[in-house]
Amino acid sequence: MVVYCDRISKRSAGELDFIDITGDLRRIVQTSKVKNGIVTVFVPGATAAIVMNENEKNIIQDFRRAIARLAPASAKYKHGENARSHIRAMALGPSETVPVRDGTLEIGTWQSIFLVELDVRPRNRDVVVRVIGTSAVHEN
């Protein structure tokens, strides 16, 4: 069993910034030498999320509008100016787990993995990555 730990550091542009980290994760899985297992991607903090979907500008714009409707900036919140950021983060979640097969992420052709900034200002984010599995090649 191999457990490989790494981090991805990114600077966000602020609220509803989608940062594609798929390439970073592919490099980490390759470096890990794990052939079959899982990779867990987690963003510490209460105002960011990790999501998976297509990296296509129109669907990202649609998603931005949908998440803005979920917790609108114009609503009255008790927490303060970034309450909507916390609510959105709770709805989206801080992590994803992806299978690794034959040393590669086992994701769909159009799937990408994103760090989503939900805070109202730009932030430096560290994404925690754990690759867990075996170094043996998959046999059918």
Short mmCIF file of N, CA and C in Angstrom, two decimals:
data_model
loop_
_atom_site.label_atom_id
_atom_site.label_comp_id
_atom_site.label_asym_id
_atom_site.label_seq_id
_atom_site.Cartn_x
_atom_site.Cartn_y
_atom_site.Cartn_z
N MET A 1 0.85 -1.18 0.00
CA MET A 1 0.00 0.00 0.00
C MET A 1 0.89 1.24 0.00
N VAL A 2 0.58 2.16 -0.89
CA VAL A 2 1.29 3.42 -1.00
C VAL A 2 0.35 4.55 -0.56
N VAL A 3 0.86 5.46 0.26
CA VAL A 3 0.14 6.68 0.60
C VAL A 3 1.07 7.83 0.24
N TYR A 4 0.66 8.64 -0.73
CA TYR A 4 1.47 9.75 -1.21
C TYR A 4 0.72 11.05 -0.91
N CYS A 5 1.41 11.99 -0.28
CA CYS A 5 0.81 13.26 0.12
C CYS A 5 1.45 14.41 -0.64
N ASP A 6 0.62 15.35 -1.09
CA ASP A 6 1.12 16.51 -1.80
C ASP A 6 0.12 17.65 -1.63
N ARG A 7 0.49 18.82 -2.15
CA ARG A 7 -0.37 20.01 -2.11
C ARG A 7 -0.29 20.73 -3.44
N ILE A 8 -1.37 21.40 -3.77
CA ILE A 8 -1.42 22.28 -4.93
C ILE A 8 -1.71 23.67 -4.38
N SER A 9 -0.89 24.64 -4.72
CA SER A 9 -1.11 26.03 -4.28
C SER A 9 -1.58 26.86 -5.46
N LYS A 10 -2.67 27.59 -5.25
CA LYS A 10 -3.23 28.44 -6.30
C LYS A 10 -3.66 29.78 -5.70
N ARG A 11 -3.60 30.82 -6.51
CA ARG A 11 -4.12 32.14 -6.16
C ARG A 11 -5.41 32.33 -6.95
N SER A 12 -6.50 32.60 -6.25
CA SER A 12 -7.78 32.79 -6.93
C SER A 12 -7.96 34.26 -7.30
N ALA A 13 -8.85 34.48 -8.25
CA ALA A 13 -9.21 35.84 -8.66
C ALA A 13 -10.36 36.38 -7.82
N GLY A 14 -10.91 35.55 -6.94
CA GLY A 14 -12.02 35.98 -6.09
C GLY A 14 -13.28 35.18 -6.37
N GLU A 15 -14.38 35.71 -5.93
CA GLU A 15 -15.67 35.04 -5.92
C GLU A 15 -16.03 34.38 -7.25
N LEU A 16 -16.34 33.08 -7.15
CA LEU A 16 -16.77 32.23 -8.26
C LEU A 16 -15.70 32.03 -9.33
N ASP A 17 -14.44 32.08 -8.91
CA ASP A 17 -13.33 31.73 -9.80
C ASP A 17 -13.22 30.21 -9.84
N PHE A 18 -13.21 29.66 -11.05
CA PHE A 18 -13.04 28.22 -11.26
C PHE A 18 -11.61 27.99 -11.72
N ILE A 19 -10.85 27.21 -10.97
CA ILE A 19 -9.45 26.93 -11.30
C ILE A 19 -9.34 25.44 -11.60
N ASP A 20 -9.03 25.12 -12.83
CA ASP A 20 -8.91 23.72 -13.25
C ASP A 20 -7.59 23.16 -12.71
N ILE A 21 -7.69 22.16 -11.84
CA ILE A 21 -6.51 21.55 -11.24
C ILE A 21 -6.28 20.12 -11.75
N THR A 22 -6.97 19.74 -12.81
CA THR A 22 -6.87 18.38 -13.34
C THR A 22 -5.44 18.03 -13.73
N GLY A 23 -4.77 18.92 -14.43
CA GLY A 23 -3.39 18.66 -14.85
C GLY A 23 -2.46 18.49 -13.67
N ASP A 24 -2.64 19.33 -12.64
CA ASP A 24 -1.83 19.20 -11.42
C ASP A 24 -2.06 17.83 -10.78
N LEU A 25 -3.31 17.39 -10.74
CA LEU A 25 -3.63 16.09 -10.14
C LEU A 25 -3.05 14.94 -10.95
N ARG A 26 -3.09 15.05 -12.25
CA ARG A 26 -2.48 14.01 -13.09
C ARG A 26 -0.99 13.88 -12.80
N ARG A 27 -0.31 15.02 -12.67
CA ARG A 27 1.13 14.99 -12.36
C ARG A 27 1.39 14.38 -10.99
N ILE A 28 0.56 14.71 -10.01
CA ILE A 28 0.74 14.16 -8.67
C ILE A 28 0.52 12.65 -8.67
N VAL A 29 -0.51 12.17 -9.35
CA VAL A 29 -0.76 10.72 -9.44
C VAL A 29 0.43 10.03 -10.10
N GLN A 30 0.95 10.61 -11.16
CA GLN A 30 2.11 10.01 -11.84
C GLN A 30 3.31 9.97 -10.90
N THR A 31 3.57 11.03 -10.18
CA THR A 31 4.69 11.09 -9.25
C THR A 31 4.53 10.09 -8.11
N SER A 32 3.29 9.85 -7.70
CA SER A 32 3.01 8.97 -6.56
C SER A 32 3.39 7.52 -6.81
N LYS A 33 3.44 7.12 -8.07
CA LYS A 33 3.71 5.74 -8.47
C LYS A 33 2.55 4.80 -8.12
N VAL A 34 1.42 5.32 -7.68
CA VAL A 34 0.23 4.49 -7.43
C VAL A 34 -0.35 4.09 -8.78
N LYS A 35 -0.57 2.80 -8.96
CA LYS A 35 -1.15 2.29 -10.20
C LYS A 35 -2.66 2.13 -10.07
N ASN A 36 -3.12 1.67 -8.91
CA ASN A 36 -4.54 1.44 -8.70
C ASN A 36 -4.91 1.85 -7.28
N GLY A 37 -5.91 2.72 -7.18
CA GLY A 37 -6.34 3.20 -5.87
C GLY A 37 -7.28 4.38 -6.01
N ILE A 38 -7.07 5.37 -5.16
CA ILE A 38 -7.90 6.57 -5.17
C ILE A 38 -7.04 7.80 -4.92
N VAL A 39 -7.53 8.93 -5.37
CA VAL A 39 -6.94 10.21 -5.01
C VAL A 39 -8.05 11.04 -4.38
N THR A 40 -7.76 11.57 -3.21
CA THR A 40 -8.69 12.45 -2.52
C THR A 40 -8.14 13.86 -2.61
N VAL A 41 -9.02 14.78 -3.00
CA VAL A 41 -8.67 16.18 -3.18
C VAL A 41 -9.52 16.98 -2.19
N PHE A 42 -8.87 17.78 -1.34
CA PHE A 42 -9.56 18.48 -0.25
C PHE A 42 -9.04 19.91 -0.15
N VAL A 43 -9.94 20.87 -0.03
CA VAL A 43 -9.53 22.25 0.19
C VAL A 43 -9.89 22.66 1.61
N PRO A 44 -8.87 22.95 2.44
CA PRO A 44 -9.15 23.45 3.79
C PRO A 44 -9.78 24.85 3.71
N GLY A 45 -10.61 25.16 4.65
CA GLY A 45 -11.24 26.47 4.69
C GLY A 45 -12.73 26.34 4.47
N ALA A 46 -13.45 27.36 4.88
CA ALA A 46 -14.92 27.32 4.87
C ALA A 46 -15.53 28.09 3.71
N THR A 47 -14.71 28.59 2.78
CA THR A 47 -15.25 29.39 1.69
C THR A 47 -14.67 29.00 0.33
N ALA A 48 -14.38 27.73 0.15
CA ALA A 48 -13.92 27.20 -1.14
C ALA A 48 -14.50 25.80 -1.30
N ALA A 49 -14.44 25.29 -2.52
CA ALA A 49 -15.00 23.97 -2.80
C ALA A 49 -14.17 23.28 -3.87
N ILE A 50 -14.34 21.97 -3.95
CA ILE A 50 -13.78 21.15 -5.02
C ILE A 50 -14.97 20.52 -5.74
N VAL A 51 -15.01 20.68 -7.07
CA VAL A 51 -16.11 20.13 -7.86
C VAL A 51 -15.55 19.49 -9.12
N MET A 52 -16.39 18.66 -9.74
CA MET A 52 -16.03 18.02 -11.01
C MET A 52 -17.12 18.32 -12.03
N ASN A 53 -16.68 18.70 -13.23
CA ASN A 53 -17.60 18.89 -14.33
C ASN A 53 -16.79 19.19 -15.58
N GLU A 54 -17.47 19.57 -16.62
CA GLU A 54 -16.81 19.89 -17.89
C GLU A 54 -16.18 21.27 -17.82
N ASN A 55 -14.98 21.39 -18.37
CA ASN A 55 -14.31 22.69 -18.43
C ASN A 55 -14.70 23.35 -19.75
N GLU A 56 -15.88 23.91 -19.75
CA GLU A 56 -16.44 24.57 -20.93
C GLU A 56 -17.04 25.89 -20.46
N LYS A 57 -16.70 26.98 -21.11
CA LYS A 57 -17.04 28.31 -20.60
C LYS A 57 -18.52 28.52 -20.37
N ASN A 58 -19.38 27.99 -21.23
CA ASN A 58 -20.83 28.21 -21.06
C ASN A 58 -21.39 27.49 -19.85
N ILE A 59 -20.96 26.25 -19.62
CA ILE A 59 -21.48 25.53 -18.44
C ILE A 59 -20.94 26.16 -17.16
N ILE A 60 -19.70 26.67 -17.19
CA ILE A 60 -19.16 27.35 -16.01
C ILE A 60 -19.94 28.63 -15.75
N GLN A 61 -20.28 29.37 -16.80
CA GLN A 61 -21.10 30.58 -16.62
C GLN A 61 -22.48 30.22 -16.08
N ASP A 62 -23.09 29.15 -16.61
CA ASP A 62 -24.39 28.70 -16.11
C ASP A 62 -24.30 28.32 -14.64
N PHE A 63 -23.21 27.63 -14.28
CA PHE A 63 -23.04 27.21 -12.89
C PHE A 63 -22.87 28.43 -11.99
N ARG A 64 -22.10 29.41 -12.43
CA ARG A 64 -21.92 30.64 -11.64
C ARG A 64 -23.27 31.30 -11.36
N ARG A 65 -24.12 31.37 -12.39
CA ARG A 65 -25.44 31.97 -12.20
C ARG A 65 -26.30 31.14 -11.24
N ALA A 66 -26.22 29.83 -11.37
CA ALA A 66 -27.01 28.96 -10.50
C ALA A 66 -26.57 29.07 -9.04
N ILE A 67 -25.27 29.08 -8.80
CA ILE A 67 -24.78 29.17 -7.42
C ILE A 67 -25.06 30.55 -6.84
N ALA A 68 -25.06 31.58 -7.69
CA ALA A 68 -25.41 32.93 -7.22
C ALA A 68 -26.88 33.00 -6.82
N ARG A 69 -27.73 32.24 -7.49
CA ARG A 69 -29.15 32.19 -7.10
C ARG A 69 -29.34 31.44 -5.78
N LEU A 70 -28.50 30.44 -5.54
CA LEU A 70 -28.59 29.65 -4.31
C LEU A 70 -28.40 30.53 -3.08
N ALA A 71 -27.40 31.38 -3.11
CA ALA A 71 -27.11 32.29 -1.99
C ALA A 71 -26.75 33.65 -2.60
N PRO A 72 -27.76 34.47 -2.88
CA PRO A 72 -27.51 35.73 -3.57
C PRO A 72 -26.76 36.76 -2.73
N ALA A 73 -25.97 37.58 -3.41
CA ALA A 73 -25.23 38.65 -2.74
C ALA A 73 -26.18 39.67 -2.11
N SER A 74 -27.35 39.84 -2.69
CA SER A 74 -28.29 40.86 -2.22
C SER A 74 -29.10 40.45 -0.99
N ALA A 75 -29.03 39.19 -0.60
CA ALA A 75 -29.81 38.72 0.55
C ALA A 75 -29.24 39.26 1.86
N LYS A 76 -30.07 39.32 2.88
CA LYS A 76 -29.65 39.75 4.21
C LYS A 76 -29.19 38.52 5.00
N TYR A 77 -27.94 38.57 5.49
CA TYR A 77 -27.36 37.47 6.25
C TYR A 77 -26.91 37.98 7.61
N LYS A 78 -26.95 37.14 8.61
CA LYS A 78 -26.48 37.52 9.94
C LYS A 78 -24.97 37.47 10.06
N HIS A 79 -24.32 36.62 9.29
CA HIS A 79 -22.88 36.41 9.41
C HIS A 79 -22.06 37.60 8.90
N GLY A 80 -22.53 38.28 7.90
CA GLY A 80 -21.77 39.41 7.36
C GLY A 80 -21.58 39.30 5.87
N GLU A 81 -20.57 40.05 5.38
CA GLU A 81 -20.40 40.19 3.93
C GLU A 81 -20.10 38.90 3.18
N ASN A 82 -19.49 37.91 3.83
CA ASN A 82 -19.18 36.68 3.09
C ASN A 82 -20.02 35.49 3.54
N ALA A 83 -21.16 35.74 4.14
CA ALA A 83 -22.05 34.64 4.54
C ALA A 83 -22.42 33.78 3.34
N ARG A 84 -22.67 34.42 2.21
CA ARG A 84 -23.02 33.66 1.00
C ARG A 84 -21.89 32.71 0.60
N SER A 85 -20.65 33.11 0.86
CA SER A 85 -19.50 32.25 0.55
C SER A 85 -19.54 30.97 1.36
N HIS A 86 -19.87 31.08 2.63
CA HIS A 86 -19.97 29.91 3.51
C HIS A 86 -21.13 29.00 3.09
N ILE A 87 -22.25 29.60 2.78
CA ILE A 87 -23.43 28.82 2.38
C ILE A 87 -23.15 28.05 1.09
N ARG A 88 -22.54 28.73 0.13
CA ARG A 88 -22.20 28.08 -1.14
C ARG A 88 -21.20 26.94 -0.93
N ALA A 89 -20.22 27.15 -0.06
CA ALA A 89 -19.23 26.11 0.21
C ALA A 89 -19.87 24.89 0.86
N MET A 90 -20.83 25.12 1.75
CA MET A 90 -21.53 23.98 2.37
C MET A 90 -22.31 23.19 1.32
N ALA A 91 -22.90 23.89 0.36
CA ALA A 91 -23.69 23.21 -0.66
C ALA A 91 -22.81 22.41 -1.63
N LEU A 92 -21.64 22.93 -1.95
CA LEU A 92 -20.77 22.28 -2.93
C LEU A 92 -19.85 21.23 -2.32
N GLY A 93 -19.30 21.51 -1.15
CA GLY A 93 -18.43 20.55 -0.48
C GLY A 93 -16.96 20.78 -0.73
N PRO A 94 -16.13 20.38 0.24
CA PRO A 94 -14.70 20.66 0.19
C PRO A 94 -13.84 19.59 -0.47
N SER A 95 -14.44 18.49 -0.96
CA SER A 95 -13.58 17.42 -1.46
C SER A 95 -14.24 16.57 -2.54
N GLU A 96 -13.37 15.87 -3.25
CA GLU A 96 -13.78 14.85 -4.22
C GLU A 96 -12.81 13.69 -4.09
N THR A 97 -13.29 12.50 -4.36
CA THR A 97 -12.45 11.31 -4.42
C THR A 97 -12.61 10.71 -5.80
N VAL A 98 -11.47 10.40 -6.43
CA VAL A 98 -11.46 9.93 -7.81
C VAL A 98 -10.68 8.62 -7.88
N PRO A 99 -11.19 7.62 -8.59
CA PRO A 99 -10.43 6.38 -8.76
C PRO A 99 -9.18 6.59 -9.60
N VAL A 100 -8.16 5.81 -9.29
CA VAL A 100 -6.93 5.76 -10.08
C VAL A 100 -6.81 4.35 -10.63
N ARG A 101 -6.64 4.24 -11.93
CA ARG A 101 -6.49 2.93 -12.56
C ARG A 101 -5.34 3.00 -13.54
N ASP A 102 -4.46 2.04 -13.44
CA ASP A 102 -3.28 1.97 -14.32
C ASP A 102 -2.50 3.28 -14.31
N GLY A 103 -2.43 3.91 -13.14
CA GLY A 103 -1.61 5.10 -12.96
C GLY A 103 -2.21 6.39 -13.47
N THR A 104 -3.51 6.38 -13.81
CA THR A 104 -4.15 7.60 -14.31
C THR A 104 -5.48 7.84 -13.60
N LEU A 105 -5.90 9.10 -13.59
CA LEU A 105 -7.21 9.43 -13.05
C LEU A 105 -8.28 8.76 -13.91
N GLU A 106 -9.20 8.08 -13.27
CA GLU A 106 -10.26 7.40 -14.01
C GLU A 106 -11.49 8.32 -14.06
N ILE A 107 -11.35 9.36 -14.90
CA ILE A 107 -12.43 10.33 -15.07
C ILE A 107 -12.93 10.27 -16.50
N GLY A 108 -14.12 10.82 -16.72
CA GLY A 108 -14.70 10.84 -18.05
C GLY A 108 -13.96 11.77 -18.99
N THR A 109 -14.17 11.59 -20.26
CA THR A 109 -13.49 12.37 -21.30
C THR A 109 -13.63 13.87 -21.06
N TRP A 110 -14.80 14.32 -20.66
CA TRP A 110 -15.05 15.75 -20.51
C TRP A 110 -14.97 16.23 -19.08
N GLN A 111 -14.67 15.35 -18.15
CA GLN A 111 -14.60 15.75 -16.74
C GLN A 111 -13.30 16.44 -16.41
N SER A 112 -13.41 17.50 -15.63
CA SER A 112 -12.26 18.19 -15.05
C SER A 112 -12.53 18.38 -13.57
N ILE A 113 -11.47 18.62 -12.83
CA ILE A 113 -11.59 18.84 -11.38
C ILE A 113 -11.19 20.28 -11.11
N PHE A 114 -12.06 20.99 -10.40
CA PHE A 114 -11.89 22.41 -10.16
C PHE A 114 -11.78 22.74 -8.68
N LEU A 115 -10.94 23.70 -8.38
CA LEU A 115 -10.98 24.43 -7.13
C LEU A 115 -11.90 25.62 -7.41
N VAL A 116 -12.92 25.80 -6.59
CA VAL A 116 -13.85 26.91 -6.78
C VAL A 116 -13.70 27.87 -5.61
N GLU A 117 -13.34 29.09 -5.93
CA GLU A 117 -13.24 30.14 -4.91
C GLU A 117 -14.63 30.72 -4.68
N LEU A 118 -15.04 30.73 -3.43
CA LEU A 118 -16.36 31.24 -3.09
C LEU A 118 -16.29 32.48 -2.21
N ASP A 119 -15.10 32.79 -1.71
CA ASP A 119 -14.96 33.98 -0.87
C ASP A 119 -15.13 35.23 -1.73
N VAL A 120 -15.44 36.34 -1.07
CA VAL A 120 -15.72 37.58 -1.78
C VAL A 120 -14.47 38.31 -2.24
N ARG A 121 -13.30 37.78 -1.92
CA ARG A 121 -12.05 38.42 -2.32
C ARG A 121 -11.06 37.35 -2.80
N PRO A 122 -10.04 37.75 -3.54
CA PRO A 122 -9.01 36.78 -3.96
C PRO A 122 -8.34 36.15 -2.74
N ARG A 123 -7.95 34.90 -2.90
CA ARG A 123 -7.31 34.18 -1.80
C ARG A 123 -6.20 33.29 -2.33
N ASN A 124 -5.23 33.02 -1.46
CA ASN A 124 -4.25 31.96 -1.71
C ASN A 124 -4.83 30.69 -1.13
N ARG A 125 -4.90 29.66 -1.94
CA ARG A 125 -5.48 28.38 -1.50
C ARG A 125 -4.47 27.26 -1.65
N ASP A 126 -4.44 26.40 -0.66
CA ASP A 126 -3.69 25.14 -0.75
C ASP A 126 -4.70 24.02 -0.83
N VAL A 127 -4.54 23.16 -1.81
CA VAL A 127 -5.39 21.99 -1.97
C VAL A 127 -4.58 20.79 -1.51
N VAL A 128 -5.13 20.03 -0.58
CA VAL A 128 -4.47 18.85 -0.03
C VAL A 128 -4.82 17.65 -0.90
N VAL A 129 -3.80 16.90 -1.29
CA VAL A 129 -4.00 15.74 -2.17
C VAL A 129 -3.41 14.50 -1.52
N ARG A 130 -4.18 13.42 -1.47
CA ARG A 130 -3.71 12.13 -0.97
C ARG A 130 -3.99 11.08 -2.03
N VAL A 131 -2.94 10.39 -2.44
CA VAL A 131 -3.08 9.29 -3.38
C VAL A 131 -2.80 8.02 -2.60
N ILE A 132 -3.76 7.11 -2.62
CA ILE A 132 -3.66 5.88 -1.83
C ILE A 132 -3.93 4.69 -2.74
N GLY A 133 -3.07 3.70 -2.68
CA GLY A 133 -3.32 2.52 -3.48
C GLY A 133 -2.11 1.60 -3.55
N THR A 134 -2.12 0.80 -4.60
CA THR A 134 -1.03 -0.15 -4.79
C THR A 134 -0.19 0.27 -5.98
N SER A 135 1.02 -0.24 -6.01
CA SER A 135 1.90 0.06 -7.14
C SER A 135 1.84 -1.04 -8.20
N ALA A 136 0.97 -2.02 -8.01
CA ALA A 136 0.83 -3.11 -8.99
C ALA A 136 -0.10 -2.66 -10.12
N VAL A 137 0.22 -3.05 -11.32
CA VAL A 137 -0.62 -2.73 -12.49
C VAL A 137 -1.88 -3.57 -12.45
N HIS A 138 -3.01 -2.98 -12.83
CA HIS A 138 -4.30 -3.67 -12.85
C HIS A 138 -4.28 -4.84 -13.82
N GLU A 139 -4.81 -5.96 -13.37
CA GLU A 139 -4.92 -7.13 -14.22
C GLU A 139 -6.38 -7.55 -14.29
N ASN A 140 -6.88 -7.80 -15.50
CA ASN A 140 -8.29 -8.24 -15.66
C ASN A 140 -8.39 -9.73 -15.66
#
